[in-house]
mmCIF file of C-alpha atoms and ligand atoms in Angstrom:
data_model
loop_
_atom_site.group_PDB
_atom_site.id
_atom_site.type_symbol
_atom_site.label_atom_id
_atom_site.label_comp_id
_atom_site.label_asym_id
_atom_site.label_seq_id
_atom_site.Cartn_x
_atom_site.Cartn_y
_atom_site.Cartn_z
ATOM 1 C CA MET A 792 -15.679 -84.573 53.421
ATOM 2 C CA ASN A 793 -17.283 -81.409 52.018
ATOM 3 C CA SER A 794 -17.759 -81.427 48.280
ATOM 4 C CA LEU A 795 -16.418 -78.448 46.319
ATOM 5 C CA PRO A 796 -18.615 -77.265 43.438
ATOM 6 C CA VAL A 797 -15.745 -77.547 40.951
ATOM 7 C CA ILE A 798 -12.091 -78.488 40.717
ATOM 8 C CA VAL A 799 -9.784 -77.607 37.838
ATOM 9 C CA VAL A 800 -6.873 -80.007 37.252
ATOM 10 C CA GLY A 801 -3.846 -78.333 35.650
ATOM 11 C CA ALA A 802 -2.494 -74.794 36.007
ATOM 12 C CA GLY A 803 -1.527 -74.262 32.369
ATOM 13 C CA PRO A 804 -3.152 -71.492 30.317
ATOM 14 C CA VAL A 805 -6.353 -73.472 29.687
ATOM 15 C CA GLY A 806 -6.714 -74.408 33.374
ATOM 16 C CA LEU A 807 -6.109 -70.805 34.429
ATOM 17 C CA THR A 808 -8.682 -69.631 31.880
ATOM 18 C CA SER A 809 -11.225 -72.187 33.174
ATOM 19 C CA ALA A 810 -10.618 -70.976 36.714
ATOM 20 C CA LEU A 811 -11.150 -67.332 35.731
ATOM 21 C CA ALA A 812 -14.293 -68.177 33.749
ATOM 22 C CA LEU A 813 -15.705 -70.050 36.770
ATOM 23 C CA ARG A 814 -14.830 -67.150 39.090
ATOM 24 C CA ALA A 815 -16.587 -64.809 36.628
ATOM 25 C CA GLN A 816 -19.708 -66.908 37.281
ATOM 26 C CA GLY A 817 -19.222 -66.379 41.029
ATOM 27 C CA LEU A 818 -18.097 -69.939 41.793
ATOM 28 C CA PRO A 819 -15.307 -70.821 44.242
ATOM 29 C CA VAL A 820 -12.498 -72.625 42.377
ATOM 30 C CA VAL A 821 -9.583 -74.821 43.441
ATOM 31 C CA VAL A 822 -6.859 -75.602 40.882
ATOM 32 C CA LEU A 823 -4.844 -78.785 41.512
ATOM 33 C CA GLU A 824 -1.402 -78.732 39.924
ATOM 34 C CA ALA A 825 1.191 -81.527 39.866
ATOM 35 C CA ALA A 826 4.154 -79.114 39.804
ATOM 36 C CA SER A 827 5.407 -76.945 42.646
ATOM 37 C CA ALA A 828 4.458 -73.279 43.033
ATOM 38 C CA GLY A 829 6.483 -71.000 40.795
ATOM 39 C CA ARG A 830 7.419 -73.682 38.271
ATOM 40 C CA LEU A 831 8.400 -72.271 34.879
ATOM 41 C CA ARG A 832 8.000 -74.569 31.925
ATOM 42 C CA PRO A 833 10.704 -74.196 29.268
ATOM 43 C CA GLY A 834 10.029 -73.175 25.700
ATOM 44 C CA SER A 835 7.775 -70.685 24.005
ATOM 45 C CA ARG A 836 5.013 -73.269 23.305
ATOM 46 C CA ALA A 837 1.889 -71.339 22.311
ATOM 47 C CA ILE A 838 3.028 -67.934 21.094
ATOM 48 C CA PHE A 839 0.267 -66.667 18.839
ATOM 49 C CA TYR A 840 -3.049 -65.444 20.221
ATOM 50 C CA HIS A 841 -5.887 -64.523 17.911
ATOM 51 C CA ARG A 842 -8.051 -61.477 18.518
ATOM 52 C CA GLN A 843 -10.982 -63.763 19.412
ATOM 53 C CA THR A 844 -8.890 -65.381 22.137
ATOM 54 C CA MET A 845 -7.870 -62.033 23.630
ATOM 55 C CA GLN A 846 -11.506 -60.891 23.434
ATOM 56 C CA LEU A 847 -12.642 -64.025 25.303
ATOM 57 C CA TRP A 848 -10.051 -63.325 28.015
ATOM 58 C CA GLU A 849 -11.285 -59.729 28.194
ATOM 59 C CA ASP A 850 -14.902 -60.953 28.496
ATOM 60 C CA ILE A 851 -14.162 -63.158 31.516
ATOM 61 C CA ARG A 852 -11.867 -60.669 33.237
ATOM 62 C CA ALA A 853 -11.793 -56.960 32.394
ATOM 63 C CA GLY A 854 -8.298 -55.859 31.423
ATOM 64 C CA LEU A 855 -6.878 -59.370 30.911
ATOM 65 C CA GLY A 856 -7.247 -59.535 27.115
ATOM 66 C CA TRP A 857 -5.748 -56.086 26.710
ATOM 67 C CA GLU A 858 -2.889 -56.855 29.054
ATOM 68 C CA ILE A 859 -1.925 -59.890 26.965
ATOM 69 C CA ALA A 860 -2.430 -57.934 23.721
ATOM 70 C CA ASN A 861 -0.079 -55.203 24.951
ATOM 71 C CA ALA A 862 2.487 -57.586 26.422
ATOM 72 C CA GLY A 863 2.843 -59.418 23.092
ATOM 73 C CA LEU A 864 4.624 -58.382 19.932
ATOM 74 C CA VAL A 865 2.323 -57.482 17.061
ATOM 75 C CA TRP A 866 3.970 -58.223 13.729
ATOM 76 C CA SER A 867 2.075 -56.512 10.980
ATOM 77 C CA THR A 868 3.918 -57.855 7.920
ATOM 78 C CA LYS A 869 3.963 -61.383 6.612
ATOM 79 C CA ARG A 870 6.046 -62.558 3.690
ATOM 80 C CA THR A 871 6.374 -65.832 1.840
ATOM 81 C CA PHE A 872 9.194 -67.034 -0.390
ATOM 82 C CA TRP A 873 9.577 -69.916 -2.801
ATOM 83 C CA GLY A 874 13.274 -70.598 -2.840
ATOM 84 C CA GLU A 875 14.886 -67.202 -3.319
ATOM 85 C CA THR A 876 11.804 -65.523 -4.794
ATOM 86 C CA GLN A 877 9.296 -63.637 -2.707
ATOM 87 C CA VAL A 878 5.808 -64.725 -3.768
ATOM 88 C CA TYR A 879 3.709 -62.732 -1.295
ATOM 89 C CA GLU A 880 3.883 -59.804 1.057
ATOM 90 C CA ARG A 881 1.164 -58.121 3.066
ATOM 91 C CA THR A 882 1.313 -55.399 5.677
ATOM 92 C CA TYR A 883 -1.670 -54.736 7.889
ATOM 93 C CA PRO A 884 -2.369 -51.246 9.220
ATOM 94 C CA PHE A 885 -2.093 -50.926 12.982
ATOM 95 C CA PRO A 886 -5.573 -51.071 14.501
ATOM 96 C CA PRO A 887 -7.085 -47.783 15.677
ATOM 97 C CA PRO A 888 -6.932 -47.097 19.426
ATOM 98 C CA GLY A 889 -9.412 -49.239 21.323
ATOM 99 C CA VAL A 890 -9.446 -52.034 18.708
ATOM 100 C CA MET A 891 -7.570 -55.215 19.580
ATOM 101 C CA PRO A 892 -4.857 -56.288 17.124
ATOM 102 C CA ALA A 893 -5.728 -59.257 14.879
ATOM 103 C CA SER A 894 -3.163 -61.261 16.859
ATOM 104 C CA THR A 895 -0.337 -60.831 19.354
ATOM 105 C CA ASN A 896 2.794 -62.949 19.913
ATOM 106 C CA LEU A 897 3.943 -63.784 23.410
ATOM 107 C CA GLY A 898 5.638 -66.854 24.878
ATOM 108 C CA GLN A 899 3.220 -69.065 26.799
ATOM 109 C CA VAL A 900 5.304 -68.706 29.972
ATOM 110 C CA ASP A 901 4.714 -64.937 29.906
ATOM 111 C CA ALA A 902 1.005 -65.303 29.122
ATOM 112 C CA GLU A 903 0.739 -67.760 32.044
ATOM 113 C CA LYS A 904 2.310 -65.261 34.437
ATOM 114 C CA ILE A 905 -0.369 -62.704 33.517
ATOM 115 C CA LEU A 906 -3.186 -65.275 33.757
ATOM 116 C CA PHE A 907 -1.877 -66.503 37.111
ATOM 117 C CA ARG A 908 -1.780 -62.997 38.589
ATOM 118 C CA HIS A 909 -5.367 -62.403 37.451
ATOM 119 C CA CYS A 910 -6.368 -65.734 39.017
ATOM 120 C CA THR A 911 -4.901 -64.826 42.401
ATOM 121 C CA GLU A 912 -6.527 -61.384 42.232
ATOM 122 C CA ALA A 913 -9.850 -63.045 41.357
ATOM 123 C CA GLY A 914 -9.633 -65.368 44.384
ATOM 124 C CA VAL A 915 -8.771 -68.668 42.655
ATOM 125 C CA GLN A 916 -7.242 -71.134 45.162
ATOM 126 C CA PHE A 917 -4.186 -73.166 44.117
ATOM 127 C CA ALA A 918 -3.032 -76.504 45.530
ATOM 128 C CA TRP A 919 0.517 -77.252 44.278
ATOM 129 C CA ASP A 920 2.379 -80.590 44.302
ATOM 130 C CA GLN A 921 -0.927 -82.384 43.760
ATOM 131 C CA GLU A 922 -0.332 -84.894 41.005
ATOM 132 C CA VAL A 923 -3.592 -86.674 40.273
ATOM 133 C CA THR A 924 -3.206 -90.426 40.712
ATOM 134 C CA ASP A 925 -6.855 -91.427 40.599
ATOM 135 C CA ALA A 926 -10.118 -89.824 39.456
ATOM 136 C CA LYS A 927 -13.516 -91.513 39.727
ATOM 137 C CA THR A 928 -16.884 -90.158 38.714
ATOM 138 C CA SER A 929 -20.357 -91.205 39.843
ATOM 139 C CA PRO A 930 -23.850 -89.740 39.330
ATOM 140 C CA GLU A 931 -23.160 -87.593 42.427
ATOM 141 C CA GLY A 932 -19.774 -86.112 41.511
ATOM 142 C CA VAL A 933 -16.018 -86.682 41.341
ATOM 143 C CA ILE A 934 -13.429 -88.045 43.778
ATOM 144 C CA VAL A 935 -9.804 -87.278 43.006
ATOM 145 C CA LYS A 936 -6.753 -88.690 44.775
ATOM 146 C CA THR A 937 -3.421 -86.938 44.569
ATOM 147 C CA SER A 938 0.175 -88.023 45.181
ATOM 148 C CA SER A 939 0.222 -86.115 48.475
ATOM 149 C CA GLY A 940 -2.276 -88.673 49.802
ATOM 150 C CA LYS A 941 -5.158 -86.173 49.795
ATOM 151 C CA GLU A 942 -8.651 -86.906 48.544
ATOM 152 C CA TRP A 943 -10.669 -84.169 46.833
ATOM 153 C CA HIS A 944 -14.442 -84.288 46.341
ATOM 154 C CA SER A 945 -16.274 -82.072 43.873
ATOM 155 C CA LYS A 946 -19.512 -81.911 41.925
ATOM 156 C CA TYR A 947 -17.678 -81.174 38.659
ATOM 157 C CA LEU A 948 -14.123 -81.220 37.347
ATOM 158 C CA VAL A 949 -12.449 -79.503 34.411
ATOM 159 C CA GLY A 950 -9.594 -81.671 33.092
ATOM 160 C CA THR A 951 -6.888 -79.391 31.701
ATOM 161 C CA ASP A 952 -3.892 -81.552 32.551
ATOM 162 C CA GLY A 953 -2.385 -81.620 29.063
ATOM 163 C CA GLY A 954 -1.767 -84.188 26.358
ATOM 164 C CA ARG A 955 -0.869 -86.962 28.803
ATOM 165 C CA SER A 956 -3.944 -86.147 30.910
ATOM 166 C CA VAL A 957 -4.299 -88.492 33.886
ATOM 167 C CA VAL A 958 -7.877 -87.286 34.323
ATOM 168 C CA ARG A 959 -8.755 -88.360 30.776
ATOM 169 C CA LYS A 960 -7.151 -91.778 31.260
ATOM 170 C CA GLN A 961 -8.763 -92.282 34.667
ATOM 171 C CA VAL A 962 -12.266 -91.664 33.337
ATOM 172 C CA GLY A 963 -11.590 -93.997 30.406
ATOM 173 C CA ILE A 964 -11.648 -91.595 27.465
ATOM 174 C CA GLU A 965 -9.326 -92.330 24.538
ATOM 175 C CA LEU A 966 -7.737 -90.017 22.001
ATOM 176 C CA GLU A 967 -8.362 -90.847 18.356
ATOM 177 C CA GLY A 968 -6.284 -89.862 15.357
ATOM 178 C CA PRO A 969 -2.969 -90.247 13.606
ATOM 179 C CA ARG A 970 0.625 -89.287 14.279
ATOM 180 C CA ILE A 971 2.127 -87.443 11.323
ATOM 181 C CA GLU A 972 5.323 -89.135 10.169
ATOM 182 C CA ASP A 973 7.264 -86.049 9.094
ATOM 183 C CA ALA A 974 9.411 -84.500 11.808
ATOM 184 C CA PHE A 975 9.826 -80.804 12.576
ATOM 185 C CA VAL A 976 12.485 -79.162 14.734
ATOM 186 C CA ILE A 977 11.304 -76.082 16.604
ATOM 187 C CA VAL A 978 13.822 -73.676 18.088
ATOM 188 C CA ASP A 979 13.393 -70.561 20.233
ATOM 189 C CA VAL A 980 16.056 -67.893 20.233
ATOM 190 C CA ALA A 981 16.317 -64.881 22.517
ATOM 191 C CA GLU A 982 15.890 -61.646 20.611
ATOM 192 C CA ASP A 983 18.691 -59.089 20.697
ATOM 193 C CA VAL A 984 16.608 -56.213 22.093
ATOM 194 C CA ASP A 985 19.247 -53.637 21.084
ATOM 195 C CA ASP A 986 19.236 -54.809 17.481
ATOM 196 C CA PRO A 987 16.093 -56.865 16.789
ATOM 197 C CA ILE A 988 15.099 -58.295 13.421
ATOM 198 C CA ARG A 989 12.134 -56.713 11.647
ATOM 199 C CA PRO A 990 8.832 -57.838 13.187
ATOM 200 C CA GLU A 991 7.689 -59.982 10.247
ATOM 201 C CA ARG A 992 6.376 -63.509 9.966
ATOM 202 C CA LEU A 993 8.332 -65.257 7.219
ATOM 203 C CA TYR A 994 7.560 -68.559 5.529
ATOM 204 C CA TYR A 995 10.037 -70.151 3.128
ATOM 205 C CA TYR A 996 9.195 -73.019 0.827
ATOM 206 C CA GLU A 997 12.372 -74.829 -0.154
ATOM 207 C CA HIS A 998 14.731 -72.450 1.636
ATOM 208 C CA PRO A 999 17.859 -72.357 -0.561
ATOM 209 C CA ALA A 1000 20.256 -72.149 2.408
ATOM 210 C CA VAL A 1001 19.022 -75.368 4.034
ATOM 211 C CA GLU A 1002 18.898 -77.699 1.050
ATOM 212 C CA LYS A 1003 15.317 -76.730 0.160
ATOM 213 C CA ARG A 1004 13.676 -77.541 3.472
ATOM 214 C CA ASN A 1005 10.628 -75.470 4.474
ATOM 215 C CA VAL A 1006 11.260 -72.920 7.215
ATOM 216 C CA LEU A 1007 8.925 -70.738 9.298
ATOM 217 C CA LEU A 1008 10.142 -67.752 11.338
ATOM 218 C CA VAL A 1009 7.738 -66.150 13.839
ATOM 219 C CA PRO A 1010 8.885 -63.280 16.051
ATOM 220 C CA PHE A 1011 7.318 -62.943 19.479
ATOM 221 C CA ARG A 1012 8.029 -60.632 22.437
ATOM 222 C CA ASN A 1013 11.762 -60.987 23.234
ATOM 223 C CA GLY A 1014 12.182 -64.029 21.004
ATOM 224 C CA ILE A 1015 11.950 -65.676 17.607
ATOM 225 C CA ARG A 1016 10.516 -69.117 16.871
ATOM 226 C CA ALA A 1017 12.196 -70.981 13.999
ATOM 227 C CA ASP A 1018 10.613 -74.181 12.638
ATOM 228 C CA ILE A 1019 12.323 -76.387 10.078
ATOM 229 C CA GLN A 1020 10.461 -79.206 8.357
ATOM 230 C CA LEU A 1021 12.750 -82.215 8.049
ATOM 231 C CA ARG A 1022 12.815 -84.450 5.010
ATOM 232 C CA ARG A 1023 12.044 -88.121 5.137
ATOM 233 C CA GLY A 1024 15.343 -89.798 5.949
ATOM 234 C CA ASP A 1025 16.736 -86.803 7.872
ATOM 235 C CA ASP A 1026 18.130 -87.727 11.277
ATOM 236 C CA PRO A 1027 16.333 -85.343 13.690
ATOM 237 C CA LYS A 1028 19.399 -85.341 15.996
ATOM 238 C CA HIS A 1029 21.478 -83.881 13.186
ATOM 239 C CA PHE A 1030 19.166 -80.815 13.273
ATOM 240 C CA SER A 1031 18.411 -80.658 16.992
ATOM 241 C CA ASP A 1032 21.647 -81.295 18.907
ATOM 242 C CA PRO A 1033 23.485 -78.075 19.858
ATOM 243 C CA GLU A 1034 25.884 -78.152 16.893
ATOM 244 C CA GLY A 1035 23.161 -79.291 14.499
ATOM 245 C CA VAL A 1036 20.791 -76.485 15.474
ATOM 246 C CA LYS A 1037 23.489 -73.886 15.050
ATOM 247 C CA ARG A 1038 24.394 -75.297 11.623
ATOM 248 C CA TRP A 1039 20.974 -74.583 10.068
ATOM 249 C CA LEU A 1040 19.842 -71.706 12.257
ATOM 250 C CA VAL A 1041 22.650 -69.340 11.222
ATOM 251 C CA ARG A 1042 21.713 -69.928 7.598
ATOM 252 C CA VAL A 1043 18.114 -68.730 8.103
ATOM 253 C CA LEU A 1044 18.730 -66.004 10.706
ATOM 254 C CA PRO A 1045 21.652 -63.612 11.306
ATOM 255 C CA GLU A 1046 24.703 -65.405 12.719
ATOM 256 C CA LYS A 1047 24.407 -63.962 16.245
ATOM 257 C CA TYR A 1048 21.272 -66.051 16.853
ATOM 258 C CA GLY A 1049 23.370 -69.219 16.755
ATOM 259 C CA ASP A 1050 24.495 -68.341 20.294
ATOM 260 C CA ARG A 1051 21.063 -67.250 21.487
ATOM 261 C CA VAL A 1052 19.199 -70.578 21.398
ATOM 262 C CA THR A 1053 16.957 -71.016 24.461
ATOM 263 C CA TRP A 1054 14.922 -74.115 23.587
ATOM 264 C CA VAL A 1055 14.911 -76.917 21.015
ATOM 265 C CA SER A 1056 12.278 -79.538 20.442
ATOM 266 C CA THR A 1057 11.681 -82.229 17.820
ATOM 267 C CA TYR A 1058 8.088 -83.067 16.935
ATOM 268 C CA GLN A 1059 6.169 -85.665 15.061
ATOM 269 C CA PHE A 1060 2.775 -84.109 15.450
ATOM 270 C CA LEU A 1061 -0.259 -85.921 16.767
ATOM 271 C CA GLN A 1062 -3.588 -84.942 15.201
ATOM 272 C CA VAL A 1063 -5.833 -86.409 17.874
ATOM 273 C CA VAL A 1064 -9.215 -85.628 19.437
ATOM 274 C CA ALA A 1065 -10.761 -87.295 22.510
ATOM 275 C CA LYS A 1066 -13.636 -89.674 21.728
ATOM 276 C CA SER A 1067 -15.767 -87.680 24.150
ATOM 277 C CA PHE A 1068 -15.099 -84.436 26.030
ATOM 278 C CA THR A 1069 -17.102 -85.660 29.027
ATOM 279 C CA ASP A 1070 -17.316 -88.853 31.084
ATOM 280 C CA GLU A 1071 -20.222 -91.281 31.343
ATOM 281 C CA HIS A 1072 -21.709 -89.419 34.348
ATOM 282 C CA ARG A 1073 -21.291 -85.905 32.858
ATOM 283 C CA ARG A 1074 -19.123 -84.798 35.774
ATOM 284 C CA VAL A 1075 -15.799 -84.200 34.026
ATOM 285 C CA VAL A 1076 -15.256 -81.846 31.098
ATOM 286 C CA LEU A 1077 -11.964 -82.054 29.181
ATOM 287 C CA ALA A 1078 -10.439 -78.910 27.715
ATOM 288 C CA GLY A 1079 -7.316 -77.907 25.785
ATOM 289 C CA GLU A 1080 -4.613 -80.506 25.190
ATOM 290 C CA ALA A 1081 -6.308 -82.989 27.503
ATOM 291 C CA ALA A 1082 -9.006 -83.095 24.805
ATOM 292 C CA HIS A 1083 -7.111 -82.525 21.546
ATOM 293 C CA LEU A 1084 -3.603 -82.182 20.137
ATOM 294 C CA PHE A 1085 -2.884 -80.500 16.810
ATOM 295 C CA ALA A 1086 0.208 -79.452 14.881
ATOM 296 C CA PRO A 1087 0.912 -75.784 15.658
ATOM 297 C CA PHE A 1088 0.473 -74.511 12.087
ATOM 298 C CA GLY A 1089 -2.619 -72.347 12.136
ATOM 299 C CA ALA A 1090 -2.205 -71.849 15.881
ATOM 300 C CA ARG A 1091 -5.341 -73.811 16.736
ATOM 301 C CA GLY A 1092 -4.064 -75.276 20.016
ATOM 302 C CA LEU A 1093 -4.387 -72.673 22.757
ATOM 303 C CA ASN A 1094 -6.692 -70.580 20.576
ATOM 304 C CA SER A 1095 -9.198 -73.427 20.796
ATOM 305 C CA GLY A 1096 -8.272 -74.371 24.384
ATOM 306 C CA VAL A 1097 -9.512 -70.989 25.581
ATOM 307 C CA PRO A 1098 -13.050 -71.392 24.165
ATOM 308 C CA ASP A 1099 -13.016 -74.999 25.476
ATOM 309 C CA ALA A 1100 -12.291 -73.640 28.953
ATOM 310 C CA ILE A 1101 -15.060 -71.067 28.748
ATOM 311 C CA ALA A 1102 -17.593 -73.563 27.376
ATOM 312 C CA ALA A 1103 -16.716 -75.942 30.246
ATOM 313 C CA ALA A 1104 -17.241 -73.176 32.810
ATOM 314 C CA THR A 1105 -20.564 -72.155 31.249
ATOM 315 C CA GLY A 1106 -21.781 -75.752 31.083
ATOM 316 C CA ILE A 1107 -20.796 -76.419 34.697
ATOM 317 C CA THR A 1108 -22.483 -73.231 35.918
ATOM 318 C CA GLN A 1109 -25.682 -74.207 34.100
ATOM 319 C CA ALA A 1110 -25.467 -77.720 35.527
ATOM 320 C CA LEU A 1111 -25.016 -76.437 39.082
ATOM 321 C CA ASN A 1112 -28.106 -74.215 38.634
ATOM 322 C CA ALA A 1113 -30.174 -76.862 36.833
ATOM 323 C CA ALA A 1114 -33.640 -77.807 38.083
ATOM 324 C CA ASN A 1115 -32.928 -81.553 37.946
ATOM 325 C CA PRO A 1116 -30.131 -84.075 37.181
ATOM 326 C CA GLN A 1117 -31.302 -84.586 33.566
ATOM 327 C CA GLN A 1118 -31.067 -80.873 32.841
ATOM 328 C CA ALA A 1119 -27.645 -80.742 34.501
ATOM 329 C CA ALA A 1120 -26.353 -83.659 32.413
ATOM 330 C CA ALA A 1121 -27.731 -82.054 29.241
ATOM 331 C CA ALA A 1122 -25.860 -78.783 29.958
ATOM 332 C CA ILE A 1123 -22.550 -80.651 30.330
ATOM 333 C CA GLN A 1124 -23.172 -82.809 27.269
ATOM 334 C CA GLU A 1125 -24.020 -79.786 25.169
ATOM 335 C CA ALA A 1126 -20.787 -77.975 26.122
ATOM 336 C CA ALA A 1127 -18.726 -81.131 25.524
ATOM 337 C CA ASP A 1128 -20.304 -81.881 22.137
ATOM 338 C CA ARG A 1129 -19.990 -78.309 20.903
ATOM 339 C CA ARG A 1130 -16.295 -78.181 21.711
ATOM 340 C CA ARG A 1131 -15.654 -81.647 20.275
ATOM 341 C CA ASP A 1132 -17.246 -80.525 16.996
ATOM 342 C CA ALA A 1133 -14.969 -77.480 17.059
ATOM 343 C CA ALA A 1134 -11.939 -79.717 17.712
ATOM 344 C CA LEU A 1135 -12.803 -81.922 14.726
ATOM 345 C CA TYR A 1136 -13.094 -78.813 12.556
ATOM 346 C CA ASN A 1137 -9.790 -77.470 13.913
ATOM 347 C CA ARG A 1138 -8.024 -80.779 13.345
ATOM 348 C CA ASN A 1139 -9.228 -80.792 9.762
ATOM 349 C CA ALA A 1140 -7.925 -77.238 9.295
ATOM 350 C CA SER A 1141 -4.577 -78.263 10.744
ATOM 351 C CA ASN A 1142 -4.517 -81.399 8.540
ATOM 352 C CA LEU A 1143 -5.018 -79.227 5.468
ATOM 353 C CA ALA A 1144 -2.048 -77.068 6.521
ATOM 354 C CA LEU A 1145 0.107 -80.145 7.053
ATOM 355 C CA GLU A 1146 -0.885 -81.703 3.745
ATOM 356 C CA HIS A 1147 0.010 -78.471 2.013
ATOM 357 C CA MET A 1148 3.447 -78.369 3.672
ATOM 358 C CA ARG A 1149 4.212 -82.050 3.224
ATOM 359 C CA ALA A 1150 2.827 -82.113 -0.366
ATOM 360 C CA HIS A 1151 2.652 -85.886 -0.497
ATOM 361 C CA ASP A 1152 -0.279 -85.758 -2.908
ATOM 362 C CA TRP A 1153 0.514 -84.930 -6.555
ATOM 363 C CA ARG A 1154 -2.498 -82.559 -6.707
ATOM 364 C CA THR A 1155 -1.082 -80.464 -3.855
ATOM 365 C CA ARG A 1156 2.325 -80.370 -5.552
ATOM 366 C CA LEU A 1157 0.708 -79.306 -8.831
ATOM 367 C CA LYS A 1158 -1.372 -76.585 -7.182
ATOM 368 C CA ARG A 1159 1.641 -75.238 -5.326
ATOM 369 C CA LYS A 1160 3.823 -75.173 -8.463
ATOM 370 C CA ALA A 1161 1.065 -73.527 -10.539
ATOM 371 C CA SER A 1162 0.588 -70.907 -7.819
ATOM 372 C CA VAL A 1163 4.315 -70.108 -7.824
ATOM 373 C CA MET A 1164 4.237 -69.632 -11.600
ATOM 374 C CA ILE A 1165 1.325 -67.186 -11.544
ATOM 375 C CA ALA A 1166 2.047 -65.474 -8.180
ATOM 376 C CA LYS A 1167 3.943 -62.663 -9.935
ATOM 377 C CA TYR A 1168 0.843 -61.778 -12.009
ATOM 378 C CA GLY A 1169 -1.596 -61.311 -9.134
ATOM 379 C CA SER A 1170 -1.879 -61.563 -5.397
ATOM 380 C CA ARG A 1171 -4.420 -64.417 -5.239
ATOM 381 C CA ALA A 1172 -1.963 -67.204 -5.944
ATOM 382 C CA GLY A 1173 0.577 -65.578 -3.624
ATOM 383 C CA SER A 1174 -2.044 -65.242 -0.929
ATOM 384 C CA TYR A 1175 -2.806 -68.947 -1.271
ATOM 385 C CA LEU A 1176 0.886 -69.831 -0.927
ATOM 386 C CA ASP A 1177 1.160 -67.551 2.097
ATOM 387 C CA SER A 1178 -1.859 -68.807 3.972
ATOM 388 C CA ALA A 1179 -2.033 -72.499 3.025
ATOM 389 C CA PRO A 1180 0.723 -73.620 5.459
ATOM 390 C CA PHE A 1181 -1.562 -72.400 8.254
ATOM 391 C CA GLY A 1182 -4.768 -73.963 6.976
ATOM 392 C CA PRO A 1183 -8.089 -72.229 6.395
ATOM 393 C CA ARG A 1184 -8.490 -68.849 8.081
ATOM 394 C CA ALA A 1185 -12.047 -69.519 9.172
ATOM 395 C CA ALA A 1186 -12.810 -70.289 12.765
ATOM 396 C CA ALA A 1187 -15.008 -73.254 13.674
ATOM 397 C CA ARG A 1188 -18.204 -71.459 12.662
ATOM 398 C CA GLN A 1189 -21.010 -73.976 13.025
ATOM 399 C CA ALA A 1190 -19.383 -75.675 15.940
ATOM 400 C CA SER A 1191 -18.552 -72.775 18.180
ATOM 401 C CA ASP A 1192 -20.186 -69.513 17.171
ATOM 402 C CA GLY A 1193 -17.174 -68.411 15.157
ATOM 403 C CA ILE A 1194 -14.510 -69.074 17.774
ATOM 404 C CA TYR A 1195 -11.722 -71.591 17.484
HETATM 405 O O1 LIG B 1402 0.831 -66.505 9.955
HETATM 406 C C1 LIG B 1402 -0.017 -67.064 10.619
HETATM 407 O O2 LIG B 1402 -1.195 -66.877 10.407
HETATM 408 C C2 LIG B 1402 0.341 -68.010 11.752
HETATM 409 C C3 LIG B 1402 1.783 -67.947 12.105
HETATM 410 C C4 LIG B 1402 2.135 -68.899 13.197
HETATM 411 C C5 LIG B 1402 2.218 -68.468 14.478
HETATM 412 C C6 LIG B 1402 2.589 -69.339 15.478
HETATM 413 C C7 LIG B 1402 2.872 -70.639 15.210
HETATM 414 C C8 LIG B 1402 2.789 -71.081 13.915
HETATM 415 O O3 LIG B 1402 3.097 -72.363 13.640
HETATM 416 C C9 LIG B 1402 2.414 -70.215 12.907
#
């Protein structure tokens, strides 16, 4: 059987980005996807794309970053409350023409539709209904078996098949890290386009209408994401079954949204990173959720999956053009190590956000309380309260040239 230069496993946003980045290098690409053509995954999932992410998309495919920027909703005001008191507000000016917004907000399903169209226009080949059942690497390449009974041979493979990645398991790479005990319920509601809420990101510590639970509201194009942080001892079902969702949702959003729920999910977040982003033969590179899973606060999931995908494509291109096998292996290892370093940095950033929200440590509780007391006298304390639930603003500098 002829060996393809590279296969991508998984047609989610990171897989589609890998495919486009490989096409940008002039390589033929086949994407294997377990689902059938046209599948639509429920839920908003990733909704928040940083400017760097849109710029990376624009770099690999002219017009793509801008299309996603324009398709999304740009909220320019963020506000934070402690109980009933507003402790911070900031409004950003709209960027001048030609400058990408600092972020845009678009449901992952809609971003995927745009990425998929660009992939087909760029000549990416898709093989649907191809659930990977077996993946083996050797010094020569990769052999993948799929549920359809087909066997696929390639020199390299990008594993973007999500948190339960079969590719990762097949090549014997484990995820390391904890599961956070606190539970969060995340709800999407459809926006009322004739009478939308103001496009503002709101964070409430101790929301008075929901017995002092923390609540985050993030508007995105045609929708709003509402997250509630449950208390220890709360029964997640009480907040996530249809009646339960409605009970708390209509206390944090106008009543009409109680009948506009489109998706509900309960999470206990994993904060895990793969032990290695490549296999022993340097033939597979893991990217996105196949390589790391973080809590969404700080939006470091897809925003780091995109640079993972591009690093994998660059490493594989270098390996295919390398003068000898040692040089090829070094190119793959370098890409894998760089993105693993970035993932460790991103996990730490996400851990800091979670620790701030959970406030299990007395020092965090003290710092938060002190900040509330002085927030009315200056914006620094308020700014801390506003940004801390999302972790440090900085991207993974040392690890990834300033990208997530
Ligand atoms: O305000 C921010 O910087 C991030 C807001 C956000 C967006 C999407 C998901 C999430 O958990 C937080």
